[in-house]
Short mmCIF file of C-alpha atoms in Angstrom, two decimals:
data_model
loop_
_atom_site.label_atom_id
_atom_site.label_comp_id
_atom_site.label_asym_id
_atom_site.label_seq_id
_atom_site.Cartn_x
_atom_site.Cartn_y
_atom_site.Cartn_z
CA MET A 1 0.01 -0.22 0.25
CA LYS A 2 3.24 2.50 1.10
CA LYS A 3 4.56 2.02 -2.27
CA ARG A 4 1.46 2.37 -4.24
CA TYR A 5 1.66 5.68 -2.61
CA TRP A 6 4.86 6.71 -3.32
CA ILE A 7 5.01 5.64 -6.62
CA SER A 8 1.68 7.13 -6.72
CA ALA A 9 4.04 11.05 -5.57
CA ILE A 10 6.39 10.66 -7.40
CA VAL A 11 4.72 10.33 -10.82
CA LEU A 12 2.61 13.60 -9.69
CA VAL A 13 5.41 15.27 -9.25
CA GLY A 14 7.24 14.38 -12.17
CA ILE A 15 4.21 15.29 -14.93
CA GLY A 16 4.26 18.90 -12.43
CA LEU A 17 8.28 18.54 -13.19
CA ALA A 18 7.43 18.67 -16.63
CA GLY A 19 4.75 21.43 -16.90
CA PHE A 20 6.89 24.01 -15.38
CA SER A 21 9.81 22.75 -17.34
CA ARG A 22 7.33 23.01 -20.83
CA LEU A 23 5.78 26.51 -19.42
CA ASN A 24 9.49 28.11 -18.67
CA LYS A 25 10.49 26.37 -22.70
CA GLY A 26 7.38 27.96 -24.17
CA GLU A 27 6.50 31.39 -25.53
CA GLN A 28 7.26 34.45 -23.03
CA ILE A 29 4.03 36.81 -23.41
CA THR A 30 5.46 39.64 -24.91
CA GLU A 31 6.34 43.13 -23.30
CA VAL A 32 4.80 47.22 -24.12
CA THR A 33 4.81 50.43 -22.86
CA VAL A 34 1.32 52.13 -22.95
CA GLY A 35 0.47 55.86 -23.01
CA LYS A 36 -3.80 56.93 -23.17
CA THR A 37 -5.58 59.00 -25.96
CA GLU A 38 -5.89 62.77 -24.28
CA ARG A 39 -6.94 65.91 -24.82
CA GLY A 40 -5.48 69.32 -25.92
CA ASP A 41 -3.59 70.95 -28.86
CA ILE A 42 -0.88 70.06 -31.92
CA THR A 43 0.82 72.44 -33.81
CA SER A 44 2.89 71.20 -37.02
CA THR A 45 5.96 73.28 -37.42
CA VAL A 46 8.57 73.00 -40.41
CA THR A 47 12.18 73.21 -39.30
CA ALA A 48 14.55 74.83 -41.46
CA THR A 49 18.31 76.06 -41.04
CA GLY A 50 20.14 78.90 -42.67
CA LYS A 51 21.99 82.27 -41.77
CA VAL A 52 21.18 85.84 -40.21
CA TYR A 53 21.60 88.86 -42.77
CA PRO A 54 20.70 92.24 -42.46
CA GLU A 55 16.35 92.81 -44.52
CA ILE A 56 18.21 95.88 -45.93
CA GLU A 57 21.81 96.22 -47.24
CA VAL A 58 23.57 98.46 -49.47
CA THR A 59 26.66 97.63 -51.05
CA ILE A 60 28.65 100.90 -51.47
CA SER A 61 30.77 101.16 -54.89
CA SER A 62 32.17 104.76 -55.76
CA GLU A 63 30.92 106.10 -59.51
CA VAL A 64 34.31 107.39 -60.81
CA ALA A 65 37.64 104.84 -60.93
CA GLY A 66 40.32 106.61 -59.61
CA GLU A 67 42.82 106.23 -56.40
CA ILE A 68 40.56 106.32 -52.67
CA VAL A 69 41.81 109.56 -50.65
CA GLU A 70 39.14 109.46 -48.02
CA LEU A 71 37.80 106.96 -46.26
CA GLY A 72 36.41 107.88 -42.64
CA VAL A 73 35.26 105.33 -41.52
CA LYS A 74 35.21 102.22 -40.23
CA ASP A 75 33.96 98.56 -39.95
CA GLY A 76 31.14 98.44 -37.39
CA GLN A 77 31.14 102.31 -37.17
CA THR A 78 27.88 103.26 -37.23
CA VAL A 79 26.62 106.29 -40.09
CA GLU A 80 23.95 108.46 -40.79
CA LYS A 81 22.32 108.67 -44.17
CA GLY A 82 24.68 111.56 -45.33
CA ASP A 83 27.44 111.02 -43.96
CA VAL A 84 30.27 111.25 -46.28
CA LEU A 85 31.36 107.35 -46.55
CA VAL A 86 34.58 107.16 -49.26
CA SER A 87 36.00 110.12 -51.17
CA VAL A 88 37.98 108.84 -54.89
CA ASN A 89 40.91 111.99 -56.18
CA PRO A 90 39.43 113.32 -59.14
CA ASP A 91 42.43 114.16 -61.46
CA ARG A 92 40.37 113.19 -64.89
CA LEU A 93 37.10 115.16 -63.39
CA GLU A 94 38.87 117.91 -62.30
CA ALA A 95 40.99 118.17 -65.57
CA GLN A 96 37.51 118.26 -67.05
CA VAL A 97 35.95 120.53 -65.50
CA LEU A 98 38.71 123.94 -66.48
CA GLN A 99 38.68 121.95 -70.07
CA GLN A 100 35.05 122.50 -70.49
CA GLU A 101 35.15 125.89 -68.34
CA ALA A 102 37.87 127.72 -70.60
CA ALA A 103 35.49 125.94 -73.58
CA LEU A 104 32.77 128.24 -72.03
CA ARG A 105 34.36 131.05 -71.59
CA ALA A 106 35.87 131.28 -75.22
CA ASN A 107 32.45 130.43 -76.67
CA LYS A 108 30.65 133.47 -74.93
CA SER A 109 34.02 135.49 -76.33
CA ASN A 110 33.03 134.81 -79.74
CA ALA A 111 29.33 134.84 -79.45
CA SER A 112 30.18 139.00 -78.49
CA GLU A 113 32.21 139.68 -82.08
CA ALA A 114 29.10 137.49 -83.16
CA LYS A 115 26.57 139.80 -81.51
CA ALA A 116 28.86 143.19 -82.63
CA ARG A 117 29.33 142.52 -86.41
CA MET A 118 25.69 141.37 -86.48
CA LEU A 119 25.56 145.02 -84.93
CA GLN A 120 27.25 146.57 -87.75
CA THR A 121 25.79 145.12 -90.38
CA GLU A 122 22.31 146.08 -89.00
CA LEU A 123 23.31 149.45 -89.65
CA ASP A 124 25.42 148.73 -92.58
CA LEU A 125 21.98 148.08 -94.19
CA LYS A 126 19.95 150.99 -92.83
CA ARG A 127 22.56 153.00 -94.89
CA LEU A 128 22.32 151.42 -97.55
CA ASN A 129 18.75 151.23 -97.24
CA ASN A 130 19.40 155.28 -96.91
CA LEU A 131 20.54 155.88 -100.54
CA PHE A 132 19.68 154.07 -102.15
CA GLU A 133 16.72 155.82 -101.51
CA LYS A 134 18.09 158.43 -102.52
CA GLY A 135 19.97 157.61 -104.98
CA PHE A 136 23.51 157.16 -104.38
CA ALA A 137 23.41 153.34 -103.50
CA THR A 138 22.54 150.25 -106.39
CA GLN A 139 19.95 147.96 -105.49
CA GLU A 140 23.24 145.31 -106.20
CA GLN A 141 24.73 146.91 -102.75
CA VAL A 142 20.44 146.49 -100.84
CA ASP A 143 21.18 143.05 -101.77
CA GLU A 144 24.27 142.61 -100.57
CA GLY A 145 24.21 144.14 -97.49
CA GLU A 146 21.15 142.56 -96.95
CA THR A 147 22.69 138.93 -97.28
CA ASN A 148 25.90 140.75 -94.93
CA LEU A 149 22.84 140.82 -92.55
CA GLU A 150 21.93 136.98 -93.00
CA ILE A 151 24.93 136.06 -92.36
CA SER A 152 25.89 137.76 -89.15
CA GLN A 153 22.63 137.16 -87.62
CA ALA A 154 23.27 133.56 -88.33
CA SER A 155 26.62 133.40 -86.95
CA TYR A 156 25.66 135.07 -83.56
CA GLN A 157 22.97 132.82 -83.22
CA ALA A 158 25.07 129.45 -83.74
CA THR A 159 27.50 131.14 -81.05
CA LEU A 160 24.33 131.26 -78.93
CA SER A 161 23.83 127.07 -79.89
CA ARG A 162 27.65 126.77 -79.14
CA ILE A 163 27.37 128.04 -74.93
CA GLU A 164 24.35 126.32 -74.24
CA GLN A 165 26.24 122.80 -74.69
CA GLN A 166 28.65 124.27 -73.42
CA GLU A 167 27.54 125.19 -70.17
CA MET A 168 25.24 121.17 -70.34
CA GLN A 169 28.49 119.62 -70.62
CA LEU A 170 30.71 121.56 -67.75
CA LYS A 171 27.35 120.77 -66.19
CA GLU A 172 27.93 117.03 -66.47
CA ALA A 173 31.39 116.93 -65.44
CA ASN A 174 30.28 119.32 -62.41
CA ASP A 175 28.58 116.61 -61.29
CA SER A 176 31.02 113.96 -62.36
CA LEU A 177 33.28 115.49 -60.22
CA ALA A 178 30.28 116.04 -57.39
CA LYS A 179 30.37 111.89 -57.59
CA ALA A 180 33.46 111.01 -56.95
CA THR A 181 32.68 111.39 -53.49
CA THR A 182 30.09 108.26 -52.08
CA PHE A 183 27.62 109.69 -49.48
CA ALA A 184 26.00 107.09 -47.05
CA PRO A 185 22.60 106.20 -48.23
CA ILE A 186 20.37 104.56 -45.66
CA SER A 187 21.38 104.98 -41.58
CA GLY A 188 22.89 101.33 -40.10
CA THR A 189 25.73 100.38 -39.54
CA ILE A 190 28.78 99.37 -42.00
CA THR A 191 29.20 95.62 -41.85
CA SER A 192 31.48 94.62 -44.43
CA LEU A 193 34.77 96.75 -45.28
CA SER A 194 37.15 95.25 -48.28
CA SER A 195 39.24 99.00 -49.89
CA GLU A 196 42.03 100.75 -47.59
CA LEU A 197 43.19 104.35 -48.46
CA GLY A 198 44.53 104.77 -51.51
CA ASP A 199 44.00 101.36 -53.34
CA ARG A 200 42.33 102.06 -57.07
CA VAL A 201 38.49 101.88 -57.76
CA VAL A 202 36.68 101.04 -60.89
CA GLY A 203 33.52 103.74 -61.24
CA THR A 204 30.03 102.02 -61.83
CA GLY A 205 29.75 104.40 -64.82
CA GLN A 206 30.69 101.54 -67.44
CA PHE A 207 32.07 98.65 -65.17
CA GLU A 208 30.04 96.81 -62.46
CA GLY A 209 32.12 99.05 -60.41
CA THR A 210 34.79 98.08 -56.84
CA GLU A 211 32.94 97.07 -53.89
CA ILE A 212 34.25 100.02 -50.30
CA MET A 213 31.89 98.94 -48.51
CA ARG A 214 28.37 97.78 -46.94
CA VAL A 215 26.29 99.40 -44.85
CA ALA A 216 23.32 97.52 -43.10
CA ASP A 217 20.60 98.20 -41.18
CA LEU A 218 20.95 95.92 -38.16
CA SER A 219 17.94 96.79 -36.46
CA GLN A 220 15.79 94.57 -38.88
CA MET A 221 16.96 91.12 -38.93
CA GLU A 222 15.80 88.11 -40.98
CA ILE A 223 16.97 85.03 -41.63
CA ARG A 224 16.96 82.63 -45.10
CA VAL A 225 16.67 79.04 -44.96
CA ASP A 226 16.56 76.80 -47.31
CA VAL A 227 12.83 75.09 -47.16
CA SER A 228 12.10 71.54 -48.59
CA GLU A 229 10.03 71.23 -51.43
CA SER A 230 7.64 68.49 -49.90
CA ASP A 231 7.15 71.64 -46.59
CA ILE A 232 7.39 74.21 -48.87
CA VAL A 233 3.80 73.53 -49.73
CA GLN A 234 2.45 74.06 -45.86
CA VAL A 235 4.83 77.94 -45.02
CA LYS A 236 1.69 80.80 -45.89
CA ILE A 237 3.19 84.56 -45.40
CA GLY A 238 3.12 85.78 -42.38
CA ASP A 239 3.06 81.89 -40.48
CA PRO A 240 5.23 82.91 -36.77
CA ALA A 241 7.84 81.10 -36.02
CA THR A 242 10.84 80.06 -33.34
CA ILE A 243 14.76 80.64 -33.60
CA GLU A 244 17.48 79.37 -32.01
CA ILE A 245 20.32 80.56 -32.91
CA GLU A 246 23.80 78.72 -32.60
CA ALA A 247 26.09 81.48 -30.38
CA LEU A 248 23.58 82.49 -28.24
CA PRO A 249 21.90 78.73 -27.57
CA ASP A 250 19.80 79.36 -24.55
CA GLN A 251 17.39 82.39 -26.10
CA GLU A 252 14.37 82.15 -28.25
CA PHE A 253 13.18 84.62 -30.96
CA LYS A 254 10.41 84.85 -32.05
CA GLY A 255 9.60 85.12 -35.59
CA GLU A 256 7.40 85.78 -38.70
CA VAL A 257 7.50 84.34 -42.24
CA THR A 258 7.29 87.65 -44.97
CA GLU A 259 9.35 85.98 -47.88
CA ILE A 260 8.77 82.83 -49.83
CA ALA A 261 10.43 82.67 -53.35
CA ASN A 262 8.65 80.66 -56.31
CA SER A 263 11.43 78.99 -57.30
CA ALA A 264 13.85 75.90 -56.86
CA THR A 265 17.26 76.88 -55.70
CA GLY A 266 17.97 73.31 -55.28
CA GLY A 267 17.93 69.72 -57.73
CA ASN A 268 18.58 71.60 -60.61
CA ASN A 269 21.37 69.71 -62.32
CA SER A 270 20.58 65.70 -62.57
CA SER A 271 23.40 64.92 -59.37
CA ASP A 272 20.85 66.66 -56.87
CA GLN A 273 19.09 65.07 -54.76
CA LEU A 274 17.71 67.73 -52.70
CA THR A 275 15.42 70.90 -54.01
CA THR A 276 14.53 73.52 -51.27
CA PHE A 277 12.86 77.34 -51.56
CA GLN A 278 14.68 80.33 -50.01
CA VAL A 279 12.52 81.51 -46.94
CA LYS A 280 12.94 84.76 -44.96
CA VAL A 281 11.37 85.38 -41.89
CA ARG A 282 11.94 87.85 -40.10
CA LEU A 283 13.31 88.22 -36.44
CA ILE A 284 10.83 90.72 -34.41
CA GLU A 285 13.10 91.30 -31.13
CA PRO A 286 16.44 90.77 -32.94
CA SER A 287 19.59 90.93 -30.41
CA ALA A 288 22.12 93.20 -30.29
CA GLN A 289 23.92 90.32 -30.26
CA ILE A 290 23.19 88.31 -33.13
CA ARG A 291 25.15 89.48 -36.36
CA PRO A 292 24.75 88.80 -39.84
CA GLY A 293 26.15 85.22 -40.51
CA MET A 294 25.22 83.42 -37.90
CA THR A 295 24.43 79.95 -38.34
CA ALA A 296 20.20 79.67 -37.16
CA THR A 297 17.53 77.22 -37.31
CA ALA A 298 14.24 78.12 -37.02
CA ASP A 299 10.63 76.41 -36.64
CA ILE A 300 8.16 77.70 -39.34
CA LYS A 301 5.06 76.84 -37.58
CA THR A 302 2.70 76.21 -39.77
CA LYS A 303 -0.98 75.44 -37.83
CA THR A 304 -2.89 74.61 -35.45
CA VAL A 305 -5.45 72.65 -33.95
CA THR A 306 -6.87 72.74 -30.49
CA ASP A 307 -8.68 70.76 -28.25
CA VAL A 308 -7.93 67.47 -30.17
CA LEU A 309 -7.65 64.28 -29.10
CA LYS A 310 -4.59 62.94 -29.60
CA ILE A 311 -2.44 60.07 -28.83
CA PRO A 312 1.79 59.55 -28.97
CA LEU A 313 2.76 60.23 -32.91
CA GLN A 314 5.00 55.98 -31.97
CA ALA A 315 1.39 54.14 -31.29
CA VAL A 316 0.41 55.21 -34.94
CA THR A 317 1.87 52.04 -37.96
CA VAL A 318 0.57 50.92 -40.66
CA ARG A 319 -0.70 47.92 -42.28
CA SER A 320 -2.17 46.67 -45.70
CA LYS A 321 -5.65 46.50 -45.42
CA ASP A 322 -5.25 42.62 -46.68
CA GLU A 323 -3.95 42.35 -43.08
CA VAL A 324 -5.98 44.59 -40.80
CA ALA A 325 -9.78 42.90 -42.58
CA LYS A 326 -7.46 38.95 -41.71
CA GLN A 327 -6.92 39.64 -37.80
CA LEU A 328 -10.17 41.37 -37.96
CA GLY A 329 -11.73 38.27 -38.44
CA GLU A 330 -13.65 39.39 -41.42
CA THR A 331 -12.38 38.20 -44.73
CA ASP A 332 -10.13 35.43 -45.31
CA ASP A 333 -9.50 36.01 -49.37
CA ALA A 334 -5.55 36.74 -47.90
CA SER A 335 -6.01 32.57 -47.40
CA GLU A 336 -6.65 32.06 -51.09
CA LYS A 337 -4.50 34.06 -53.21
CA PRO A 338 -2.20 32.91 -55.40
CA LYS A 339 1.14 31.98 -53.01
CA ASP A 340 3.41 35.11 -55.15
CA GLU A 341 0.30 37.32 -54.36
CA GLN A 342 0.79 36.13 -50.97
CA ALA A 343 4.39 36.90 -51.48
CA GLU A 344 5.03 39.95 -52.86
CA ASN A 345 1.75 41.43 -50.34
CA GLU A 346 4.97 39.75 -47.53
CA SER A 347 7.19 41.68 -49.83
CA GLY A 348 5.36 44.42 -49.12
CA ASP A 349 4.38 44.21 -45.52
CA ARG A 350 7.78 44.26 -44.40
CA SER A 351 8.67 47.42 -46.08
CA ASP A 352 5.25 48.26 -44.62
CA ARG A 353 6.87 47.79 -41.29
CA GLY A 354 10.56 49.70 -41.50
CA GLY A 355 11.87 45.89 -43.27
CA PRO A 356 13.80 46.00 -46.45
CA PRO A 357 11.48 46.54 -49.10
CA GLY A 358 11.18 43.69 -51.25
CA ASN A 359 10.73 43.76 -55.50
CA GLY A 360 7.95 46.11 -56.25
CA SER A 361 7.14 47.09 -53.08
CA SER A 362 8.17 50.53 -53.26
CA THR A 363 4.85 51.35 -56.58
CA ARG A 364 2.29 50.26 -53.45
CA ARG A 365 0.27 52.54 -53.32
CA LYS A 366 -0.72 54.58 -50.05
CA ASP A 367 -4.97 53.35 -49.91
CA SER A 368 -3.70 49.49 -49.77
CA LEU A 369 -2.74 50.96 -46.14
CA GLU A 370 -4.76 51.29 -43.43
CA ARG A 371 -3.33 53.31 -39.97
CA VAL A 372 -3.92 50.92 -37.00
CA VAL A 373 -3.37 51.50 -32.88
CA PHE A 374 -3.57 48.32 -30.84
CA VAL A 375 -5.07 49.49 -27.35
CA TYR A 376 -4.69 47.56 -24.55
CA LYS A 377 -8.08 45.72 -23.23
CA ASP A 378 -8.12 45.05 -19.51
CA ASP A 379 -7.92 41.36 -19.83
CA GLY A 380 -4.11 42.18 -21.20
CA THR A 381 -4.57 41.70 -24.74
CA VAL A 382 -4.72 44.12 -27.75
CA GLU A 383 -6.32 44.85 -29.89
CA LEU A 384 -6.07 46.85 -33.54
CA VAL A 385 -8.47 49.85 -34.44
CA ARG A 386 -8.73 51.84 -37.93
CA VAL A 387 -7.40 55.39 -36.52
CA LYS A 388 -8.04 58.19 -38.45
CA THR A 389 -5.76 61.25 -37.88
CA GLY A 390 -4.95 65.00 -38.81
CA LEU A 391 -2.42 67.43 -37.86
CA ALA A 392 0.43 66.12 -35.70
CA ASP A 393 3.83 67.40 -34.88
CA ASN A 394 7.16 65.79 -33.32
CA ARG A 395 5.03 64.41 -30.69
CA SER A 396 1.98 63.52 -31.32
CA ILE A 397 -1.16 63.21 -34.31
CA GLU A 398 -4.64 63.27 -33.99
CA ILE A 399 -7.27 61.31 -34.21
CA GLN A 400 -9.84 62.11 -35.36
CA SER A 401 -11.88 58.57 -35.40
CA GLY A 402 -11.37 55.35 -34.63
CA LEU A 403 -10.54 55.84 -30.28
CA ASP A 404 -12.23 57.53 -27.45
CA GLU A 405 -10.56 59.74 -24.44
CA ASP A 406 -8.64 57.69 -22.24
CA GLN A 407 -7.94 54.34 -23.87
CA GLN A 408 -4.50 52.74 -23.07
CA ILE A 409 -3.08 52.28 -26.33
CA VAL A 410 0.35 50.67 -27.03
CA THR A 411 3.55 53.02 -27.49
CA GLY A 412 6.66 50.23 -28.19
CA GLY A 413 8.88 49.28 -28.59
CA TYR A 414 9.40 49.95 -31.92
CA ARG A 415 9.96 46.63 -33.51
CA VAL A 416 7.00 45.36 -31.16
CA LEU A 417 4.61 47.17 -33.08
CA THR A 418 5.66 47.62 -36.77
CA ARG A 419 5.69 43.82 -36.78
CA GLU A 420 5.17 41.81 -34.17
CA LEU A 421 1.77 42.95 -32.38
CA GLU A 422 -1.19 41.30 -34.00
CA ASN A 423 -5.46 42.00 -32.34
CA GLY A 424 -6.05 39.22 -29.68
CA LYS A 425 -2.55 38.47 -29.00
CA ALA A 426 -1.08 39.16 -24.81
CA VAL A 427 0.69 40.77 -23.08
CA LYS A 428 1.98 42.80 -20.51
CA ILE A 429 3.14 46.45 -19.75
CA ALA A 430 6.82 46.48 -19.27
CA GLU A 431 8.17 47.52 -15.93
CA ASP A 432 9.24 51.45 -15.00
CA LYS A 433 12.82 51.07 -15.71
CA LYS A 434 13.43 54.29 -14.22
CA ASN A 435 11.61 53.43 -11.21
CA ASP A 436 13.68 49.85 -11.12
CA LYS A 437 16.56 52.21 -11.97
CA SER A 438 15.06 54.33 -7.67
CA LYS A 439 15.34 51.15 -6.19
CA LYS A 440 18.47 50.01 -6.86
CA PRO A 441 20.59 49.99 -3.52
CA ALA A 442 23.29 52.95 -3.58
CA GLN A 443 26.99 52.21 -4.03
#
């Protein structure tokens, strides 16, 4: 009797050990992290990097060629509109003025002589007419006197025309001489000084001209950033922006989009992979520490929705419509598809979930995919739920339909969400690693 009892006990223990061994060798329950649906605001942003520039910057060049004989400013100096910036030695222009003045005096002298001759011929003609009436002069003499008068009048008028022309040439010479001195066109700061005293410069009269300096209004600054073609359609004039200057890492500045380029600034050649558009963002309250050329990043706020249902961005994943329908038990058509088609779908699914792309997977149509979320249920399983999404930012995404407020949803990990989870699968919530660390004894 005792022997039979011990045999039964040994059998029961063996069965228990075998079951425990099989349990240890079985599949472990998947660990997941969870979050909750909640209501809040979402702001969509476009981030781009660029450089700081003054909104108004004027390049200063001399209108005449010559040697710089006066340079009364330094780099970084503040100037007022009308201040003398640079003077170019106008040797040739001064000579031209003297030459025109001399020619004008000569023409005026010639005009005086021509006028005197004209007056004398008028007197001569008058005397001949009196003699002709008395019979002491012939008609031929009178006609000759009239001809001489016409010639003297024409000569006088020609000298007057030459005087007028010479006065215009003298005015042009004086204007050119005046252009030898360049004045500040705006009030601002010298941001670049390219020439020095004694340098010879080319004028802008016939050529491009030598850049001598630049004057900028540093009270109005802007960030010029390059926005990709996929994001530029979201950006609008007047969009607010948050700006960070690399040299001032602890400060943020407010900005506003003021200009959007209509033409692309990159990708014109086949070798260029990125096509961008320049966007100008004005600094609303620029700091005196900000200087032209500094590197800046602009977060342009393109759209905001308020009091919407939202979840963490990583909680949303995509699955093929066939797979979603199969997991929800809505159809069994997928099991009847030819093997080649199933292989193609599986290859596409791997690509959609972040895995390596298969042949032809890049051409899958977007309408063959659905956005889904896994809801954590009280019984420890997950439920696959179709969702309609809206606006998204860097952390959250708007849920327009499919979920309710205060539902627990699976937020990670990435591989679990994209490849492992299925409708009805048992999971457990991962322990908070931070709490685990806090429980470690201090050393």
